Amino acid sequence: MEDAQQAHVAFFLTGRRPADQLDAVDGLNLRPALFARYRTLTELRYDFPLVLADGGSGEPFAESLSGLVDAALSGLSGSETERARKHVLRLEQEIRKLVAGGAGGTLTTLWDKAADALGRGTDKALEDSLKRARKGIKLDGELTDCDEAMPARLIRHGWSSVQQHKAAAFGKNIAKLNLKLAEILRSDFESSAAGRSAKNLRESVGSAHDDTFDFAAMSRMLSTSLPKNAFPESRRRRISQLLDVLGSQRFFPLPDASGNGKGAKAYEFFFDSCAAALVALRERMPRVVELARAIAIAELEIDGQYNEARHDALFEQFGANGMDPQDLAPFPDYLICMNTAKLQAAEHAQLMEILSSGLPIKVLLQTDDILKESAIGEGNLTSGMRSRQIANMAMGLNEVYVLQSSASNLARFRDRILRGLAYRGPALFSVFSGASGKASGLSAYLTSAAAMESRAFPAFAYDPSAGPNWASRFYLDANPQVDLDWPVQAFDYEDEDHQSVSQDLAFTLVDFLACDRRYSKHLARVPRAKWNGSMIAVDESLTGEKRGLPEKVPCLLMVDADNSLQKVIVDDRLIREARRCREMWHSLQELGGVHNSHAETLLAREKKAWEERMHQEVESHPQASAVAAPAPAPAAAAPAASAAAVPPATAAPASAKAPAPAPVEAEPEKSPDDAYIETPRCSTCNECTQLNDKMFAYNENKQAYIANVEAGTYAQLVEAAESCQVSIIHPGKPRNPKEPGLEALLKRAELFQ
Amino acid sequence: MNMMSATDCLLQMCDEQFDLEDYQSGVPRWCTGCGDNAILTAVQRLCRDEGLRPEKTVFVSGIGCSSRFPHYMKTYGFHGIHGRALPVAEGVKMSRPDLNVFVNTGDGDCCSIGAAHWIHALRYNMNITVFLHDNQIYGLTKKQASPTSPIGTKSNTTPRGSYLEALNPLTVTLGVQNVSFVAQVVDWVPEVLFDVVKAAFHHRGLSFVRIVQRCPEWLPKSLDPWLHDPQRLLFLNHEKGLQASEGLSRLYKNQIIHDPSDLSRARDIASSIDPIPVGILYRNPEVPCYEDLRNSGMLRTTAMAKSGLNAEFDKFTVWPEAEQAQAA
């Protein structure tokens, strides 16, 4: 083994770097080669900044600036469209720079600021372009960049949007109930002696007719016709109590009192710790039960359905066994925003208590650093283990909506965030902010995107309301190239001979770790003079389990500050981490139906059985096989040769035939000697029942049957058969052989047997 | 998945249960053998099976034999004037969208004097269930030709036989914008009559059901060929519509598959007079209901009613000149 190669292998195995062979990476400002294009994010168009929409029905709660600009540009037409497009894209870039520089405000504010910075006042063409495009921007709101504060800001904004809709519906319902209940009391009063008094009548009509109308006489007349079934006192009392409960609720601010409901301040539902949320929850639960009960009773009262005998006992026990999510749906959801850095043991236990409660509590668990070394010490990285563990435990509870995502992907997960916030149970949003990248000179966006790309912090969602099984509940497709171990991207560069070279590069966990300065000791740059064929890509080194002395050392392609290509070898510890990360990714793939081991085993078994069947068929028809090879089986008959994913359930092929009729209970065979009616075909025409209502009667569906064949004569049976509109009465044989005119009757009956 | 809350489930247990008798009011005066009896039974069964509260249910009718229907239902009813059942029903629905509103109308009531209301009711698509009792004759006034009387029908007004082709209520209905549910059934197959009545009730929008109905008094034989030959009924089967039961299929073998969302095919089928198509011809649950479109969501408070009335009165108020000048 040559010296250089020996030094590489030694570094790989021990992490010790011989200074004469390998360079330290500290201070070289290296970053993965695939990051070469992402030096200045403000010059790129991507999902950030986001506009947190002010709200309005039908509007998304957040939209990316570039998305809004694209929509506005697509609406432009007429002359100078290209000019306008260039101007607007320049403006977008300017806004992005302002936001990255820390400027805050609404889109309108920053649009104007950026337009002024570009010289709108002096450039008429620019002013015209921006004016035209501005008309196409359909929403406004605060802008937020992808920074440490963004996840909480976005989730809270979405939560507020959901709560606003709930508050509107709740307020409307309470107002309706209040009005209707008050109307019931009012109607009771109007019917009472006081309501019909001369004084009240005069006040109702007004003073204009005082001289011409005798209200006392009218009162006397009305009093004589007071309704006898007076309004029960218990009902009056019950309605008054309902009005008190509805009027004093503190769950939503009443629409006309901005935050105050009849002087009582509305409850706060946003918390920064589980402990505080739990205390509030326990305190308020009796009020929830009281209000939910009042709403249910009020609806019955208004509908005129409340029956004391039936309902009093039911409502006495209301809520004693807890409230189910459907009952809690109209009430506000709790939101807890917390950071894993502050998640101590007690708080962790309370978090699990909350998630397993089934109550509509939404939790944002933000992680700023997923690469902190484990407290155990040497050899272990946390790699976001804490948040991953909590997300997995939450999924294990089955009824928790779980969403895990890097901050960079949250814009794409808007709909899923909203779905989690609207879910009628607990929801956990586990987000990696990417804030830790700052120490290594990387933006939060790039760090969080790299975490997702490298499978260090994969994105997924588990929605218990989406269906009965994992196939419908679990969503993994947000991750890049979900069926691969590591996503592969094309990398183009210019070599020493100024020739263009294109290469596919996998982005592995090691690339992500190489972005973080804390891991620089596990990396060593190989001087260009010592590059040799013993260096292989990290993903290649992970493909098989190597035993014995390695001949090749894993190496990363990185670029320095000048975008010059560098090769950096890594030590075994990072490779071990990458292997562990890949195994965890495999587990997620299985949950998502990608390379599912059960499905693949089943497929292999079916394929083998199919091949054996085909083989037996060929053997049992030797002549046929001698003449021609067996015809290939239809594609659908043979199991697929390979399956990357569990195939989704397919709909049954459309059939041209009439659908099978709905089965009916088999009717017992009727004896031709007995009289009977084909009751299900009776059209209730009354012919037979009018003839003899003892012999013929109607069943519970008002269709005729023979109730008592002895209750009439055979002549009546025959007459009924003849008059039946749908000919479904069968007279059978006469029971009385002495009945007069039997011979003629039997002849007439023949038609209906 | 059960979407009812625990409270709703418990309350449902306390719901009042109804029998057929709870919806029966008086003895119908219709002639013995009249197809109206079959329709009445099917509708009473629907009310019982769906647990429709009588005080929340309204039957509105115009004039004619069929329009006596509300008298025989122990619910709210409105026996209106000739041809005007639909606008009355629309008014009821607009004012009280919580009520179950049904309309019973005859071929004269709906297709002659009430034809304009019929067309516009279809276009408004309010959530009302409409039964057209089509016996092809004016029965209450003792036999005059109606718009749906087959050509050649001899009656008091057409003693030499009617000269015009009968109007086809199905093709007319299917030609109106916003039509959302059209079905046809015959009164002498009670099982399908009930199924269609039920499907019509469950459709949200105006459900138009033409019921081909015998008149044993004035046209006693006119439907006999169809009554006595099961092959002359064409059953429309579909998983999205109705499916004939096994028992029914033994007798009525003439069946086709028809997707009720296919409007063009529904129009083709509707044109058939013989065999008579039976089942759901067209259903489109996506057509908006007028009462939903016009619902402002505002509560009708006393103050709102007062300001509305004042605004109307102000249109006719003559202000003294001095006040006018002051207001200006």
mmCIF file with all atom_site columns, C-alpha atoms in Angstrom, chain A residues 435-528:
data_model
loop_
_atom_site.group_PDB
_atom_site.id
_atom_site.type_symbol
_atom_site.label_atom_id
_atom_site.label_alt_id
_atom_site.label_comp_id
_atom_site.label_asym_id
_atom_site.label_entity_id
_atom_site.label_seq_id
_atom_site.pdbx_PDB_ins_code
_atom_site.Cartn_x
_atom_site.Cartn_y
_atom_site.Cartn_z
_atom_site.occupancy
_atom_site.B_iso_or_equiv
_atom_site.pdbx_formal_charge
_atom_site.auth_seq_id
_atom_site.auth_comp_id
_atom_site.auth_asym_id
_atom_site.auth_atom_id
_atom_site.pdbx_PDB_model_num
ATOM 1  C CA . ALA A 1 435 ? -30.884 27.668 13.164  1.00 0.00 ? 435 ALA A CA 1
ATOM 2  C CA . SER A 1 436 ? -27.793 25.666 14.117  1.00 0.00 ? 436 SER A CA 1
ATOM 3  C CA . GLY A 1 437 ? -26.313 26.269 10.657  1.00 0.00 ? 437 GLY A CA 1
ATOM 4  C CA . LYS A 1 438 ? -25.663 29.890 11.517  1.00 0.00 ? 438 LYS A CA 1
ATOM 5  C CA . ALA A 1 439 ? -22.565 28.948 13.505  1.00 0.00 ? 439 ALA A CA 1
ATOM 6  C CA . SER A 1 440 ? -21.158 27.324 10.387  1.00 0.00 ? 440 SER A CA 1
ATOM 7  C CA . GLY A 1 441 ? -22.025 30.216 8.118   1.00 0.00 ? 441 GLY A CA 1
ATOM 8  C CA . LEU A 1 442 ? -25.057 28.627 6.522   1.00 0.00 ? 442 LEU A CA 1
ATOM 9  C CA . SER A 1 443 ? -28.538 30.069 6.416   1.00 0.00 ? 443 SER A CA 1
ATOM 10 C CA . ALA A 1 444 ? -31.355 28.385 8.321   1.00 0.00 ? 444 ALA A CA 1
ATOM 11 C CA . TYR A 1 445 ? -33.061 27.623 5.013   1.00 0.00 ? 445 TYR A CA 1
ATOM 12 C CA . LEU A 1 446 ? -30.057 25.854 3.532   1.00 0.00 ? 446 LEU A CA 1
ATOM 13 C CA . THR A 1 447 ? -29.319 23.944 6.733   1.00 0.00 ? 447 THR A CA 1
ATOM 14 C CA . SER A 1 448 ? -32.874 22.743 7.155   1.00 0.00 ? 448 SER A CA 1
ATOM 15 C CA . ALA A 1 449 ? -33.160 21.852 3.476   1.00 0.00 ? 449 ALA A CA 1
ATOM 16 C CA . ALA A 1 450 ? -29.908 19.876 3.719   1.00 0.00 ? 450 ALA A CA 1
ATOM 17 C CA . ALA A 1 451 ? -31.247 18.015 6.771   1.00 0.00 ? 451 ALA A CA 1
ATOM 18 C CA . MET A 1 452 ? -34.262 16.888 4.798   1.00 0.00 ? 452 MET A CA 1
ATOM 19 C CA . GLU A 1 453 ? -32.285 16.122 1.637   1.00 0.00 ? 453 GLU A CA 1
ATOM 20 C CA . SER A 1 454 ? -29.770 13.993 3.568   1.00 0.00 ? 454 SER A CA 1
ATOM 21 C CA . ARG A 1 455 ? -32.517 11.991 5.369   1.00 0.00 ? 455 ARG A CA 1
ATOM 22 C CA . ALA A 1 456 ? -31.225 13.384 8.684   1.00 0.00 ? 456 ALA A CA 1
ATOM 23 C CA . PHE A 1 457 ? -34.648 14.925 9.276   1.00 0.00 ? 457 PHE A CA 1
ATOM 24 C CA . PRO A 1 458 ? -37.088 13.442 6.781   1.00 0.00 ? 458 PRO A CA 1
ATOM 25 C CA . ALA A 1 459 ? -40.467 15.031 6.203   1.00 0.00 ? 459 ALA A CA 1
ATOM 26 C CA . PHE A 1 460 ? -43.624 13.003 6.758   1.00 0.00 ? 460 PHE A CA 1
ATOM 27 C CA . ALA A 1 461 ? -47.175 13.322 7.928   1.00 0.00 ? 461 ALA A CA 1
ATOM 28 C CA . TYR A 1 462 ? -49.446 10.881 9.711   1.00 0.00 ? 462 TYR A CA 1
ATOM 29 C CA . ASP A 1 463 ? -53.117 11.778 9.487   1.00 0.00 ? 463 ASP A CA 1
ATOM 30 C CA . PRO A 1 464 ? -55.444 9.443  11.447  1.00 0.00 ? 464 PRO A CA 1
ATOM 31 C CA . SER A 1 465 ? -58.484 10.991 9.763   1.00 0.00 ? 465 SER A CA 1
ATOM 32 C CA . ALA A 1 466 ? -57.262 10.174 6.258   1.00 0.00 ? 466 ALA A CA 1
ATOM 33 C CA . GLY A 1 467 ? -58.305 6.523  6.312   1.00 0.00 ? 467 GLY A CA 1
ATOM 34 C CA . PRO A 1 468 ? -58.230 3.270  8.194   1.00 0.00 ? 468 PRO A CA 1
ATOM 35 C CA . ASN A 1 469 ? -54.689 2.106  7.371   1.00 0.00 ? 469 ASN A CA 1
ATOM 36 C CA . TRP A 1 470 ? -51.108 3.241  7.019   1.00 0.00 ? 470 TRP A CA 1
ATOM 37 C CA . ALA A 1 471 ? -51.360 3.419  3.245   1.00 0.00 ? 471 ALA A CA 1
ATOM 38 C CA . SER A 1 472 ? -53.922 6.198  3.506   1.00 0.00 ? 472 SER A CA 1
ATOM 39 C CA . ARG A 1 473 ? -52.638 7.823  6.689   1.00 0.00 ? 473 ARG A CA 1
ATOM 40 C CA . PHE A 1 474 ? -48.908 8.025  6.160   1.00 0.00 ? 474 PHE A CA 1
ATOM 41 C CA . TYR A 1 475 ? -47.351 10.443 3.693   1.00 0.00 ? 475 TYR A CA 1
ATOM 42 C CA . LEU A 1 476 ? -43.657 10.352 2.863   1.00 0.00 ? 476 LEU A CA 1
ATOM 43 C CA . ASP A 1 477 ? -43.610 11.639 -0.685  1.00 0.00 ? 477 ASP A CA 1
ATOM 44 C CA . ALA A 1 478 ? -42.461 15.136 0.220   1.00 0.00 ? 478 ALA A CA 1
ATOM 45 C CA . ASN A 1 479 ? -38.914 13.806 0.491   1.00 0.00 ? 479 ASN A CA 1
ATOM 46 C CA . PRO A 1 480 ? -36.772 13.898 -2.639  1.00 0.00 ? 480 PRO A CA 1
ATOM 47 C CA . GLN A 1 481 ? -36.469 10.636 -4.576  1.00 0.00 ? 481 GLN A CA 1
ATOM 48 C CA . VAL A 1 482 ? -38.299 8.714  -1.923  1.00 0.00 ? 482 VAL A CA 1
ATOM 49 C CA . ASP A 1 483 ? -37.480 5.249  -3.278  1.00 0.00 ? 483 ASP A CA 1
ATOM 50 C CA . LEU A 1 484 ? -33.700 5.787  -3.074  1.00 0.00 ? 484 LEU A CA 1
ATOM 51 C CA . ASP A 1 485 ? -31.432 5.602  -0.052  1.00 0.00 ? 485 ASP A CA 1
ATOM 52 C CA . TRP A 1 486 ? -29.997 9.020  -0.852  1.00 0.00 ? 486 TRP A CA 1
ATOM 53 C CA . PRO A 1 487 ? -31.243 11.531 -3.392  1.00 0.00 ? 487 PRO A CA 1
ATOM 54 C CA . VAL A 1 488 ? -28.989 11.909 -6.404  1.00 0.00 ? 488 VAL A CA 1
ATOM 55 C CA . GLN A 1 489 ? -28.449 15.225 -8.190  1.00 0.00 ? 489 GLN A CA 1
ATOM 56 C CA . ALA A 1 490 ? -26.522 16.097 -11.315 1.00 0.00 ? 490 ALA A CA 1
ATOM 57 C CA . PHE A 1 491 ? -23.346 18.103 -10.665 1.00 0.00 ? 491 PHE A CA 1
ATOM 58 C CA . ASP A 1 492 ? -21.627 19.968 -13.508 1.00 0.00 ? 492 ASP A CA 1
ATOM 59 C CA . TYR A 1 493 ? -18.192 21.478 -13.239 1.00 0.00 ? 493 TYR A CA 1
ATOM 60 C CA . GLU A 1 494 ? -15.189 22.474 -15.287 1.00 0.00 ? 494 GLU A CA 1
ATOM 61 C CA . ASP A 1 495 ? -12.040 20.359 -14.950 1.00 0.00 ? 495 ASP A CA 1
ATOM 62 C CA . GLU A 1 496 ? -8.394  21.401 -15.052 1.00 0.00 ? 496 GLU A CA 1
ATOM 63 C CA . ASP A 1 497 ? -8.443  21.198 -18.849 1.00 0.00 ? 497 ASP A CA 1
ATOM 64 C CA . HIS A 1 498 ? -11.491 23.513 -18.966 1.00 0.00 ? 498 HIS A CA 1
ATOM 65 C CA . GLN A 1 499 ? -13.698 20.702 -20.102 1.00 0.00 ? 499 GLN A CA 1
ATOM 66 C CA . SER A 1 500 ? -17.262 20.410 -18.893 1.00 0.00 ? 500 SER A CA 1
ATOM 67 C CA . VAL A 1 501 ? -17.804 17.376 -16.683 1.00 0.00 ? 501 VAL A CA 1
ATOM 68 C CA . SER A 1 502 ? -21.142 16.090 -15.470 1.00 0.00 ? 502 SER A CA 1
ATOM 69 C CA . GLN A 1 503 ? -21.473 13.716 -12.574 1.00 0.00 ? 503 GLN A CA 1
ATOM 70 C CA . ASP A 1 504 ? -24.287 12.345 -10.436 1.00 0.00 ? 504 ASP A CA 1
ATOM 71 C CA . LEU A 1 505 ? -23.765 13.011 -6.749  1.00 0.00 ? 505 LEU A CA 1
ATOM 72 C CA . ALA A 1 506 ? -25.699 11.486 -3.905  1.00 0.00 ? 506 ALA A CA 1
ATOM 73 C CA . PHE A 1 507 ? -26.420 13.787 -0.989  1.00 0.00 ? 507 PHE A CA 1
ATOM 74 C CA . THR A 1 508 ? -25.855 11.712 2.130   1.00 0.00 ? 508 THR A CA 1
ATOM 75 C CA . LEU A 1 509 ? -25.921 12.311 5.838   1.00 0.00 ? 509 LEU A CA 1
ATOM 76 C CA . VAL A 1 510 ? -22.145 12.795 5.658   1.00 0.00 ? 510 VAL A CA 1
ATOM 77 C CA . ASP A 1 511 ? -22.632 15.761 3.309   1.00 0.00 ? 511 ASP A CA 1
ATOM 78 C CA . PHE A 1 512 ? -24.975 17.263 5.844   1.00 0.00 ? 512 PHE A CA 1
ATOM 79 C CA . LEU A 1 513 ? -22.552 16.645 8.722   1.00 0.00 ? 513 LEU A CA 1
ATOM 80 C CA . ALA A 1 514 ? -19.747 18.159 6.663   1.00 0.00 ? 514 ALA A CA 1
ATOM 81 C CA . CYS A 1 515 ? -21.669 21.461 6.660   1.00 0.00 ? 515 CYS A CA 1
ATOM 82 C CA . ASP A 1 516 ? -21.316 21.689 10.428  1.00 0.00 ? 516 ASP A CA 1
ATOM 83 C CA . ARG A 1 517 ? -17.985 22.971 11.800  1.00 0.00 ? 517 ARG A CA 1
ATOM 84 C CA . ARG A 1 518 ? -18.292 20.770 14.881  1.00 0.00 ? 518 ARG A CA 1
ATOM 85 C CA . TYR A 1 519 ? -17.596 17.787 12.654  1.00 0.00 ? 519 TYR A CA 1
ATOM 86 C CA . SER A 1 520 ? -14.541 19.140 10.888  1.00 0.00 ? 520 SER A CA 1
ATOM 87 C CA . LYS A 1 521 ? -12.275 16.859 12.895  1.00 0.00 ? 521 LYS A CA 1
ATOM 88 C CA . HIS A 1 522 ? -13.819 13.896 11.145  1.00 0.00 ? 522 HIS A CA 1
ATOM 89 C CA . LEU A 1 523 ? -12.919 15.310 7.737   1.00 0.00 ? 523 LEU A CA 1
ATOM 90 C CA . ALA A 1 524 ? -9.596  15.767 6.001   1.00 0.00 ? 524 ALA A CA 1
ATOM 91 C CA . ARG A 1 525 ? -8.861  17.468 2.721   1.00 0.00 ? 525 ARG A CA 1
ATOM 92 C CA . VAL A 1 526 ? -6.709  15.500 0.295   1.00 0.00 ? 526 VAL A CA 1
ATOM 93 C CA . PRO A 1 527 ? -4.279  17.798 -1.527  1.00 0.00 ? 527 PRO A CA 1
ATOM 94 C CA . ARG A 1 528 ? -4.866  17.679 -5.266  1.00 0.00 ? 528 ARG A CA 1
#
